[in-house]
Short mmCIF file of N, CA and C in Angstrom, two decimals:
data_model
loop_
_atom_site.label_atom_id
_atom_site.label_comp_id
_atom_site.label_asym_id
_atom_site.label_seq_id
_atom_site.Cartn_x
_atom_site.Cartn_y
_atom_site.Cartn_z
N UNK M 1 -32.26 6.93 8.50
CA UNK M 1 -32.13 8.06 7.62
C UNK M 1 -31.66 7.54 6.26
N UNK M 2 -32.35 7.93 5.27
CA UNK M 2 -32.07 7.46 3.92
C UNK M 2 -31.62 8.64 3.07
N UNK M 3 -30.64 8.39 2.21
CA UNK M 3 -30.21 9.44 1.29
C UNK M 3 -30.53 8.98 -0.13
N UNK M 4 -30.63 9.94 -1.00
CA UNK M 4 -30.99 9.61 -2.37
C UNK M 4 -29.75 9.28 -3.20
N UNK M 5 -29.98 8.91 -4.43
CA UNK M 5 -28.91 8.51 -5.33
C UNK M 5 -27.92 9.65 -5.58
N UNK M 6 -28.42 10.85 -5.65
CA UNK M 6 -27.54 12.00 -5.89
C UNK M 6 -26.52 12.18 -4.77
N UNK M 7 -26.94 11.98 -3.52
CA UNK M 7 -26.01 12.09 -2.39
C UNK M 7 -24.96 10.98 -2.44
N UNK M 8 -25.38 9.79 -2.80
CA UNK M 8 -24.44 8.67 -2.90
C UNK M 8 -23.42 8.93 -4.00
N UNK M 9 -23.88 9.47 -5.12
CA UNK M 9 -22.97 9.79 -6.23
C UNK M 9 -21.99 10.88 -5.81
N UNK M 10 -22.45 11.89 -5.10
CA UNK M 10 -21.54 12.95 -4.63
C UNK M 10 -20.48 12.38 -3.69
N UNK M 11 -20.90 11.50 -2.81
CA UNK M 11 -19.93 10.87 -1.90
C UNK M 11 -18.94 10.01 -2.69
N UNK M 12 -19.44 9.30 -3.70
CA UNK M 12 -18.56 8.50 -4.56
C UNK M 12 -17.59 9.36 -5.35
N UNK M 13 -18.06 10.51 -5.80
CA UNK M 13 -17.17 11.42 -6.53
C UNK M 13 -16.07 11.98 -5.63
N UNK M 14 -16.43 12.25 -4.38
CA UNK M 14 -15.41 12.68 -3.42
C UNK M 14 -14.37 11.58 -3.21
N UNK M 15 -14.85 10.35 -3.12
CA UNK M 15 -13.94 9.20 -3.00
C UNK M 15 -13.05 9.08 -4.23
N UNK M 16 -13.62 9.26 -5.41
CA UNK M 16 -12.85 9.17 -6.65
C UNK M 16 -11.80 10.28 -6.72
N UNK M 17 -12.13 11.47 -6.23
CA UNK M 17 -11.15 12.56 -6.22
C UNK M 17 -10.03 12.25 -5.24
N UNK M 18 -10.37 11.66 -4.09
CA UNK M 18 -9.33 11.25 -3.14
C UNK M 18 -8.43 10.18 -3.76
N UNK M 19 -9.03 9.26 -4.51
CA UNK M 19 -8.24 8.23 -5.17
C UNK M 19 -7.38 8.83 -6.27
N UNK M 20 -7.89 9.83 -6.95
CA UNK M 20 -7.10 10.52 -7.96
C UNK M 20 -5.89 11.21 -7.32
N UNK M 21 -6.10 11.84 -6.18
CA UNK M 21 -4.98 12.45 -5.44
C UNK M 21 -3.99 11.41 -4.96
N UNK M 22 -4.51 10.25 -4.55
CA UNK M 22 -3.65 9.14 -4.14
C UNK M 22 -2.79 8.67 -5.31
N UNK M 23 -3.38 8.59 -6.50
CA UNK M 23 -2.63 8.20 -7.68
C UNK M 23 -1.59 9.23 -8.06
N UNK M 24 -1.94 10.50 -7.95
CA UNK M 24 -0.98 11.56 -8.25
C UNK M 24 0.17 11.57 -7.26
N UNK M 25 -0.14 11.33 -5.99
CA UNK M 25 0.92 11.27 -4.97
C UNK M 25 1.83 10.07 -5.22
N UNK M 26 1.26 8.94 -5.59
CA UNK M 26 2.06 7.75 -5.91
C UNK M 26 2.96 8.04 -7.10
N UNK M 27 2.40 8.65 -8.12
CA UNK M 27 3.18 8.98 -9.32
C UNK M 27 4.29 9.97 -8.99
N UNK M 28 4.00 10.97 -8.18
CA UNK M 28 5.01 11.96 -7.82
C UNK M 28 6.13 11.34 -7.00
N UNK M 29 5.79 10.52 -6.01
CA UNK M 29 6.82 9.90 -5.18
C UNK M 29 7.73 9.00 -6.00
N UNK M 30 7.14 8.10 -6.78
CA UNK M 30 7.97 7.16 -7.53
C UNK M 30 8.67 7.83 -8.71
N UNK M 31 8.10 8.90 -9.24
CA UNK M 31 8.79 9.67 -10.27
C UNK M 31 10.03 10.34 -9.71
N UNK M 32 9.90 10.90 -8.51
CA UNK M 32 11.05 11.51 -7.86
C UNK M 32 12.11 10.45 -7.53
N UNK M 33 11.67 9.31 -7.04
CA UNK M 33 12.62 8.24 -6.73
C UNK M 33 13.28 7.69 -8.00
N UNK M 34 12.57 7.68 -9.10
CA UNK M 34 13.15 7.28 -10.38
C UNK M 34 14.30 8.21 -10.74
N UNK M 35 14.07 9.50 -10.57
CA UNK M 35 15.10 10.49 -10.84
C UNK M 35 16.30 10.30 -9.91
N UNK M 36 16.05 10.10 -8.63
CA UNK M 36 17.12 9.92 -7.65
C UNK M 36 17.88 8.63 -7.89
N UNK M 37 17.17 7.55 -8.15
CA UNK M 37 17.82 6.25 -8.28
C UNK M 37 18.70 6.14 -9.52
N UNK M 38 18.26 6.70 -10.60
CA UNK M 38 19.05 6.55 -11.81
C UNK M 38 20.05 7.67 -12.01
N UNK M 39 20.03 8.66 -11.14
CA UNK M 39 21.09 9.65 -11.11
C UNK M 39 22.27 9.09 -10.32
N UNK M 40 22.00 8.51 -9.19
CA UNK M 40 22.91 7.70 -8.38
C UNK M 40 24.29 8.32 -8.19
N UNK M 41 24.35 9.39 -7.44
CA UNK M 41 25.63 10.05 -7.18
C UNK M 41 26.07 9.83 -5.74
N UNK M 42 25.99 8.59 -5.29
CA UNK M 42 26.39 8.31 -3.92
C UNK M 42 27.91 8.22 -3.84
N UNK M 43 28.42 8.31 -2.65
CA UNK M 43 29.87 8.34 -2.46
C UNK M 43 30.53 7.00 -2.76
N UNK M 44 29.79 5.93 -2.75
CA UNK M 44 30.40 4.62 -2.96
C UNK M 44 30.43 4.21 -4.43
N UNK M 45 30.03 5.05 -5.32
CA UNK M 45 30.20 4.79 -6.75
C UNK M 45 29.03 4.07 -7.39
N UNK M 46 29.07 4.05 -8.70
CA UNK M 46 27.96 3.52 -9.49
C UNK M 46 27.85 2.00 -9.36
N UNK M 47 28.95 1.31 -9.18
CA UNK M 47 28.91 -0.14 -9.09
C UNK M 47 28.15 -0.57 -7.82
N UNK M 48 28.45 0.03 -6.69
CA UNK M 48 27.76 -0.30 -5.46
C UNK M 48 26.30 0.15 -5.52
N UNK M 49 26.06 1.25 -6.18
CA UNK M 49 24.70 1.76 -6.31
C UNK M 49 23.82 0.76 -7.04
N UNK M 50 24.30 0.23 -8.15
CA UNK M 50 23.52 -0.76 -8.90
C UNK M 50 23.30 -2.03 -8.07
N UNK M 51 24.31 -2.44 -7.32
CA UNK M 51 24.17 -3.62 -6.46
C UNK M 51 23.11 -3.38 -5.39
N UNK M 52 23.17 -2.22 -4.77
CA UNK M 52 22.20 -1.90 -3.72
C UNK M 52 20.78 -1.87 -4.26
N UNK M 53 20.60 -1.22 -5.40
CA UNK M 53 19.25 -1.11 -5.98
C UNK M 53 18.70 -2.47 -6.39
N UNK M 54 19.56 -3.34 -6.91
CA UNK M 54 19.10 -4.67 -7.32
C UNK M 54 18.79 -5.54 -6.11
N UNK M 55 19.62 -5.48 -5.10
CA UNK M 55 19.43 -6.33 -3.92
C UNK M 55 18.22 -5.92 -3.09
N UNK M 56 17.89 -4.66 -3.06
CA UNK M 56 16.77 -4.20 -2.23
C UNK M 56 15.45 -4.16 -2.98
N UNK M 57 15.46 -4.41 -4.28
CA UNK M 57 14.27 -4.32 -5.12
C UNK M 57 13.71 -2.90 -5.19
N UNK M 58 14.49 -1.91 -4.83
CA UNK M 58 14.01 -0.54 -4.91
C UNK M 58 13.82 -0.09 -6.36
N UNK M 59 14.74 -0.49 -7.24
CA UNK M 59 14.59 -0.07 -8.63
C UNK M 59 13.38 -0.75 -9.26
N UNK M 60 13.13 -2.02 -8.94
CA UNK M 60 11.94 -2.70 -9.44
C UNK M 60 10.68 -2.04 -8.88
N UNK M 61 10.71 -1.68 -7.61
CA UNK M 61 9.55 -1.04 -6.98
C UNK M 61 9.29 0.33 -7.59
N UNK M 62 10.35 1.05 -7.93
CA UNK M 62 10.18 2.36 -8.56
C UNK M 62 9.49 2.19 -9.91
N UNK M 63 9.93 1.23 -10.70
CA UNK M 63 9.32 1.02 -12.02
C UNK M 63 7.87 0.59 -11.89
N UNK M 64 7.58 -0.32 -10.98
CA UNK M 64 6.20 -0.77 -10.77
C UNK M 64 5.37 0.36 -10.16
N UNK M 65 5.97 1.16 -9.29
CA UNK M 65 5.27 2.28 -8.66
C UNK M 65 4.84 3.34 -9.66
N UNK M 66 5.65 3.58 -10.67
CA UNK M 66 5.25 4.53 -11.71
C UNK M 66 4.03 4.00 -12.45
N UNK M 67 4.06 2.72 -12.77
CA UNK M 67 2.89 2.11 -13.41
C UNK M 67 1.68 2.10 -12.51
N UNK M 68 1.90 1.87 -11.22
CA UNK M 68 0.81 1.89 -10.24
C UNK M 68 0.15 3.26 -10.18
N UNK M 69 0.94 4.31 -10.22
CA UNK M 69 0.39 5.67 -10.20
C UNK M 69 -0.46 5.95 -11.42
N UNK M 70 -0.01 5.50 -12.58
CA UNK M 70 -0.79 5.70 -13.81
C UNK M 70 -2.10 4.92 -13.75
N UNK M 71 -2.03 3.67 -13.28
CA UNK M 71 -3.24 2.84 -13.17
C UNK M 71 -4.22 3.45 -12.17
N UNK M 72 -3.71 3.97 -11.06
CA UNK M 72 -4.59 4.62 -10.07
C UNK M 72 -5.31 5.82 -10.67
N UNK M 73 -4.61 6.61 -11.45
CA UNK M 73 -5.23 7.77 -12.08
C UNK M 73 -6.30 7.33 -13.08
N UNK M 74 -5.99 6.33 -13.89
CA UNK M 74 -6.95 5.85 -14.88
C UNK M 74 -8.20 5.26 -14.23
N UNK M 75 -8.02 4.49 -13.17
CA UNK M 75 -9.17 3.89 -12.51
C UNK M 75 -9.98 4.93 -11.73
N UNK M 76 -9.35 5.98 -11.26
CA UNK M 76 -10.11 7.06 -10.61
C UNK M 76 -10.99 7.76 -11.63
N UNK M 77 -10.46 8.01 -12.81
CA UNK M 77 -11.27 8.61 -13.88
C UNK M 77 -12.39 7.66 -14.29
N UNK M 78 -12.09 6.37 -14.36
CA UNK M 78 -13.11 5.36 -14.68
C UNK M 78 -14.21 5.35 -13.63
N UNK M 79 -13.84 5.49 -12.36
CA UNK M 79 -14.83 5.54 -11.29
C UNK M 79 -15.70 6.79 -11.40
N UNK M 80 -15.11 7.91 -11.75
CA UNK M 80 -15.89 9.14 -11.94
C UNK M 80 -16.90 8.96 -13.07
N UNK M 81 -16.46 8.37 -14.18
CA UNK M 81 -17.38 8.13 -15.29
C UNK M 81 -18.48 7.16 -14.91
N UNK M 82 -18.15 6.12 -14.18
CA UNK M 82 -19.14 5.12 -13.77
C UNK M 82 -20.20 5.74 -12.86
N UNK M 83 -19.77 6.61 -11.97
CA UNK M 83 -20.72 7.25 -11.07
C UNK M 83 -21.61 8.25 -11.81
N UNK M 84 -21.04 8.98 -12.74
CA UNK M 84 -21.82 9.97 -13.48
C UNK M 84 -22.81 9.32 -14.45
N UNK M 85 -22.46 8.16 -14.99
CA UNK M 85 -23.32 7.47 -15.95
C UNK M 85 -24.20 6.40 -15.30
N UNK M 86 -24.15 6.29 -13.98
CA UNK M 86 -24.95 5.32 -13.22
C UNK M 86 -24.71 3.88 -13.69
N UNK M 87 -23.44 3.50 -13.76
CA UNK M 87 -23.06 2.15 -14.16
C UNK M 87 -22.39 1.43 -12.99
N UNK M 88 -23.15 0.68 -12.19
CA UNK M 88 -22.56 0.02 -11.01
C UNK M 88 -21.49 -1.01 -11.36
N UNK M 89 -21.70 -1.76 -12.43
CA UNK M 89 -20.71 -2.79 -12.78
C UNK M 89 -19.37 -2.16 -13.13
N UNK M 90 -19.38 -0.99 -13.74
CA UNK M 90 -18.15 -0.29 -14.06
C UNK M 90 -17.50 0.29 -12.80
N UNK M 91 -18.33 0.71 -11.88
CA UNK M 91 -17.79 1.25 -10.62
C UNK M 91 -17.09 0.15 -9.81
N UNK M 92 -17.64 -1.05 -9.84
CA UNK M 92 -17.03 -2.14 -9.07
C UNK M 92 -15.71 -2.62 -9.65
N UNK M 93 -15.40 -2.25 -10.89
CA UNK M 93 -14.08 -2.56 -11.45
C UNK M 93 -12.97 -1.86 -10.68
N UNK M 94 -13.31 -0.75 -10.04
CA UNK M 94 -12.32 -0.02 -9.24
C UNK M 94 -11.76 -0.90 -8.15
N UNK M 95 -12.57 -1.82 -7.65
CA UNK M 95 -12.13 -2.70 -6.56
C UNK M 95 -10.99 -3.61 -7.01
N UNK M 96 -10.95 -3.97 -8.28
CA UNK M 96 -9.83 -4.78 -8.80
C UNK M 96 -8.51 -4.02 -8.68
N UNK M 97 -8.56 -2.74 -8.99
CA UNK M 97 -7.35 -1.92 -8.86
C UNK M 97 -6.91 -1.83 -7.41
N UNK M 98 -7.86 -1.66 -6.51
CA UNK M 98 -7.52 -1.53 -5.09
C UNK M 98 -6.88 -2.81 -4.57
N UNK M 99 -7.42 -3.94 -4.94
CA UNK M 99 -6.84 -5.22 -4.50
C UNK M 99 -5.46 -5.42 -5.10
N UNK M 100 -5.28 -5.05 -6.37
CA UNK M 100 -3.97 -5.18 -7.01
C UNK M 100 -2.93 -4.29 -6.33
N UNK M 101 -3.31 -3.08 -5.97
CA UNK M 101 -2.39 -2.17 -5.27
C UNK M 101 -2.01 -2.75 -3.90
N UNK M 102 -2.99 -3.30 -3.20
CA UNK M 102 -2.70 -3.90 -1.90
C UNK M 102 -1.77 -5.10 -2.02
N UNK M 103 -1.97 -5.91 -3.05
CA UNK M 103 -1.10 -7.08 -3.25
C UNK M 103 0.32 -6.65 -3.57
N UNK M 104 0.47 -5.69 -4.47
CA UNK M 104 1.82 -5.22 -4.83
C UNK M 104 2.52 -4.60 -3.63
N UNK M 105 1.84 -3.70 -2.93
CA UNK M 105 2.46 -3.08 -1.75
C UNK M 105 2.75 -4.10 -0.67
N UNK M 106 1.85 -5.04 -0.45
CA UNK M 106 2.08 -6.09 0.55
C UNK M 106 3.27 -6.96 0.20
N UNK M 107 3.42 -7.28 -1.07
CA UNK M 107 4.55 -8.11 -1.51
C UNK M 107 5.88 -7.42 -1.22
N UNK M 108 6.00 -6.17 -1.63
CA UNK M 108 7.26 -5.46 -1.43
C UNK M 108 7.52 -5.17 0.05
N UNK M 109 6.49 -4.79 0.79
CA UNK M 109 6.68 -4.53 2.22
C UNK M 109 7.12 -5.78 2.96
N UNK M 110 6.50 -6.90 2.65
CA UNK M 110 6.90 -8.16 3.30
C UNK M 110 8.34 -8.50 2.97
N UNK M 111 8.71 -8.35 1.72
CA UNK M 111 10.10 -8.63 1.33
C UNK M 111 11.10 -7.74 2.03
N UNK M 112 10.77 -6.45 2.14
CA UNK M 112 11.70 -5.53 2.79
C UNK M 112 11.80 -5.80 4.29
N UNK M 113 10.71 -6.15 4.92
CA UNK M 113 10.75 -6.45 6.35
C UNK M 113 11.56 -7.71 6.60
N UNK M 114 11.40 -8.71 5.75
CA UNK M 114 12.19 -9.94 5.90
C UNK M 114 13.66 -9.65 5.67
N UNK M 115 13.98 -8.86 4.66
CA UNK M 115 15.38 -8.50 4.40
C UNK M 115 15.99 -7.71 5.55
N UNK M 116 15.20 -6.83 6.13
CA UNK M 116 15.71 -6.02 7.23
C UNK M 116 16.01 -6.87 8.46
N UNK M 117 15.31 -7.95 8.62
CA UNK M 117 15.52 -8.81 9.78
C UNK M 117 16.68 -9.77 9.59
N UNK M 118 17.24 -9.87 8.41
CA UNK M 118 18.32 -10.83 8.15
C UNK M 118 19.71 -10.31 8.47
N UNK M 119 19.89 -9.05 8.62
CA UNK M 119 21.18 -8.42 8.93
C UNK M 119 22.23 -8.67 7.85
N UNK M 120 21.84 -8.94 6.63
CA UNK M 120 22.81 -9.11 5.56
C UNK M 120 23.35 -7.77 5.08
N UNK M 121 22.72 -6.70 5.47
CA UNK M 121 23.04 -5.38 4.95
C UNK M 121 23.87 -4.58 5.95
N UNK M 122 24.69 -5.23 6.73
CA UNK M 122 25.48 -4.52 7.73
C UNK M 122 26.54 -3.63 7.12
N UNK M 123 26.84 -3.83 5.85
CA UNK M 123 27.86 -3.00 5.20
C UNK M 123 27.28 -1.72 4.63
N UNK M 124 25.98 -1.51 4.76
CA UNK M 124 25.36 -0.30 4.25
C UNK M 124 25.83 0.92 5.03
N UNK M 125 25.84 2.04 4.35
CA UNK M 125 26.09 3.29 5.06
C UNK M 125 24.74 3.91 5.46
N UNK M 126 24.79 5.05 6.09
CA UNK M 126 23.57 5.68 6.61
C UNK M 126 22.59 6.05 5.49
N UNK M 127 23.11 6.44 4.33
CA UNK M 127 22.24 6.79 3.22
C UNK M 127 21.39 5.60 2.78
N UNK M 128 21.98 4.41 2.78
CA UNK M 128 21.22 3.22 2.40
C UNK M 128 20.09 2.94 3.39
N UNK M 129 20.38 3.08 4.67
CA UNK M 129 19.34 2.88 5.69
C UNK M 129 18.23 3.92 5.56
N UNK M 130 18.62 5.16 5.31
CA UNK M 130 17.62 6.22 5.14
C UNK M 130 16.73 5.94 3.93
N UNK M 131 17.34 5.53 2.83
CA UNK M 131 16.58 5.23 1.62
C UNK M 131 15.64 4.04 1.85
N UNK M 132 16.11 3.04 2.55
CA UNK M 132 15.28 1.88 2.86
C UNK M 132 14.09 2.28 3.73
N UNK M 133 14.33 3.15 4.71
CA UNK M 133 13.24 3.63 5.56
C UNK M 133 12.24 4.48 4.78
N UNK M 134 12.71 5.25 3.82
CA UNK M 134 11.81 6.06 2.99
C UNK M 134 10.86 5.14 2.22
N UNK M 135 11.40 4.08 1.62
CA UNK M 135 10.56 3.16 0.85
C UNK M 135 9.58 2.40 1.74
N UNK M 136 10.02 1.99 2.90
CA UNK M 136 9.12 1.27 3.80
C UNK M 136 8.01 2.19 4.32
N UNK M 137 8.36 3.41 4.69
CA UNK M 137 7.36 4.35 5.18
C UNK M 137 6.35 4.70 4.08
N UNK M 138 6.84 4.97 2.89
CA UNK M 138 5.93 5.29 1.78
C UNK M 138 5.04 4.10 1.46
N UNK M 139 5.58 2.90 1.49
CA UNK M 139 4.78 1.71 1.22
C UNK M 139 3.69 1.51 2.26
N UNK M 140 4.01 1.73 3.51
CA UNK M 140 3.02 1.59 4.58
C UNK M 140 1.93 2.65 4.44
N UNK M 141 2.32 3.89 4.18
CA UNK M 141 1.33 4.97 4.06
C UNK M 141 0.43 4.74 2.86
N UNK M 142 1.00 4.38 1.70
CA UNK M 142 0.18 4.15 0.51
C UNK M 142 -0.76 2.96 0.71
N UNK M 143 -0.31 1.94 1.42
CA UNK M 143 -1.17 0.78 1.69
C UNK M 143 -2.31 1.14 2.63
N UNK M 144 -2.02 1.89 3.67
CA UNK M 144 -3.08 2.29 4.60
C UNK M 144 -4.11 3.20 3.94
N UNK M 145 -3.66 4.11 3.10
CA UNK M 145 -4.59 4.98 2.37
C UNK M 145 -5.48 4.14 1.45
N UNK M 146 -4.89 3.15 0.78
CA UNK M 146 -5.67 2.30 -0.12
C UNK M 146 -6.68 1.45 0.65
N UNK M 147 -6.31 0.96 1.83
CA UNK M 147 -7.26 0.20 2.66
C UNK M 147 -8.41 1.10 3.10
N UNK M 148 -8.10 2.32 3.49
CA UNK M 148 -9.15 3.28 3.88
C UNK M 148 -10.09 3.57 2.71
N UNK M 149 -9.52 3.84 1.53
CA UNK M 149 -10.35 4.11 0.36
C UNK M 149 -11.18 2.89 -0.03
N UNK M 150 -10.61 1.71 0.12
CA UNK M 150 -11.34 0.50 -0.23
C UNK M 150 -12.51 0.26 0.72
N UNK M 151 -12.32 0.54 2.00
CA UNK M 151 -13.40 0.39 2.97
C UNK M 151 -14.54 1.36 2.66
N UNK M 152 -14.20 2.61 2.41
CA UNK M 152 -15.21 3.61 2.08
C UNK M 152 -15.91 3.24 0.77
N UNK M 153 -15.13 2.76 -0.21
CA UNK M 153 -15.71 2.40 -1.49
C UNK M 153 -16.72 1.26 -1.35
N UNK M 154 -16.42 0.28 -0.53
CA UNK M 154 -17.36 -0.83 -0.36
C UNK M 154 -18.69 -0.33 0.19
N UNK M 155 -18.66 0.61 1.10
CA UNK M 155 -19.90 1.19 1.62
C UNK M 155 -20.63 2.00 0.55
N UNK M 156 -19.91 2.88 -0.12
CA UNK M 156 -20.51 3.72 -1.15
C UNK M 156 -20.93 2.89 -2.36
N UNK M 157 -20.09 1.95 -2.76
CA UNK M 157 -20.41 1.11 -3.91
C UNK M 157 -21.64 0.25 -3.69
N UNK M 158 -21.78 -0.30 -2.50
CA UNK M 158 -22.97 -1.08 -2.19
C UNK M 158 -24.23 -0.23 -2.22
N UNK M 159 -24.15 0.93 -1.63
CA UNK M 159 -25.29 1.84 -1.62
C UNK M 159 -25.61 2.32 -3.03
N UNK M 160 -24.58 2.62 -3.81
CA UNK M 160 -24.76 3.07 -5.19
C UNK M 160 -25.44 1.99 -6.03
N UNK M 161 -24.98 0.76 -5.89
CA UNK M 161 -25.57 -0.35 -6.64
C UNK M 161 -27.02 -0.56 -6.25
N UNK M 162 -27.30 -0.51 -4.97
CA UNK M 162 -28.67 -0.69 -4.49
C UNK M 162 -29.59 0.42 -5.01
N UNK M 163 -29.12 1.66 -4.93
CA UNK M 163 -29.94 2.80 -5.36
C UNK M 163 -30.21 2.76 -6.87
N UNK M 164 -29.18 2.43 -7.66
CA UNK M 164 -29.37 2.37 -9.10
C UNK M 164 -30.30 1.22 -9.46
N UNK M 165 -30.12 0.09 -8.82
CA UNK M 165 -30.99 -1.07 -9.08
C UNK M 165 -32.43 -0.77 -8.68
N UNK M 166 -32.59 -0.13 -7.55
CA UNK M 166 -33.93 0.22 -7.07
C UNK M 166 -34.60 1.21 -8.01
N UNK M 167 -33.84 2.14 -8.55
CA UNK M 167 -34.38 3.15 -9.44
C UNK M 167 -34.80 2.54 -10.78
N UNK M 168 -34.11 1.49 -11.23
CA UNK M 168 -34.39 0.91 -12.55
C UNK M 168 -35.47 -0.17 -12.50
N UNK M 169 -35.82 -0.66 -11.33
CA UNK M 169 -36.86 -1.68 -11.22
C UNK M 169 -38.23 -1.06 -11.48
N UNK M 170 -39.02 -1.69 -12.30
CA UNK M 170 -40.36 -1.15 -12.50
C UNK M 170 -41.23 -1.43 -11.29
N UNK M 171 -42.07 -0.49 -10.94
CA UNK M 171 -42.98 -0.67 -9.82
C UNK M 171 -44.31 -1.16 -10.35
N UNK M 172 -45.15 -1.55 -9.44
CA UNK M 172 -46.47 -2.06 -9.82
C UNK M 172 -47.31 -0.97 -10.49
N UNK M 173 -47.11 0.27 -10.10
CA UNK M 173 -47.92 1.34 -10.66
C UNK M 173 -47.56 1.61 -12.12
N UNK M 174 -46.28 1.44 -12.48
CA UNK M 174 -45.88 1.73 -13.85
C UNK M 174 -46.14 0.57 -14.80
N UNK M 175 -46.32 -0.64 -14.29
CA UNK M 175 -46.58 -1.78 -15.15
C UNK M 175 -48.01 -1.81 -15.67
N UNK M 176 -48.92 -1.23 -14.97
CA UNK M 176 -50.33 -1.33 -15.33
C UNK M 176 -50.69 -0.41 -16.44
#
């Protein structure tokens, strides 16, 4: 069963809208965490709060996560434009963003898992453990969503490239 270029573009646009929602969710989560982290009204005071945020890389992850959300939104719009203008090379640039997001999330998740296994944080209170679990859960969910979108994109992107290339090739009937 073969589908035409219009069907592939519609599927790609659905993927781009899902990626746009992924970017908005990333921006919303890290924006909220930015507000929470820099308000820092924990019972152990501002000095311990700054130490905790620096040691866990949560403040660095929040700052990078805000940038990640903006980049996701921009690349989703770029993907929409590439699909509407039939530009395969521009559509494949989206894959760079997906790989970058996977690398950033993988780096922070690996660091947090290694830190959690070291037991250096035995002096944390329950709020610190809850906050650490929130970041790990969000990182895992955002990474899995990005892997899913990347898998679907490779299928759609390959089909899109093939269909556009096939459409632009001159046939024997038009050359004569």
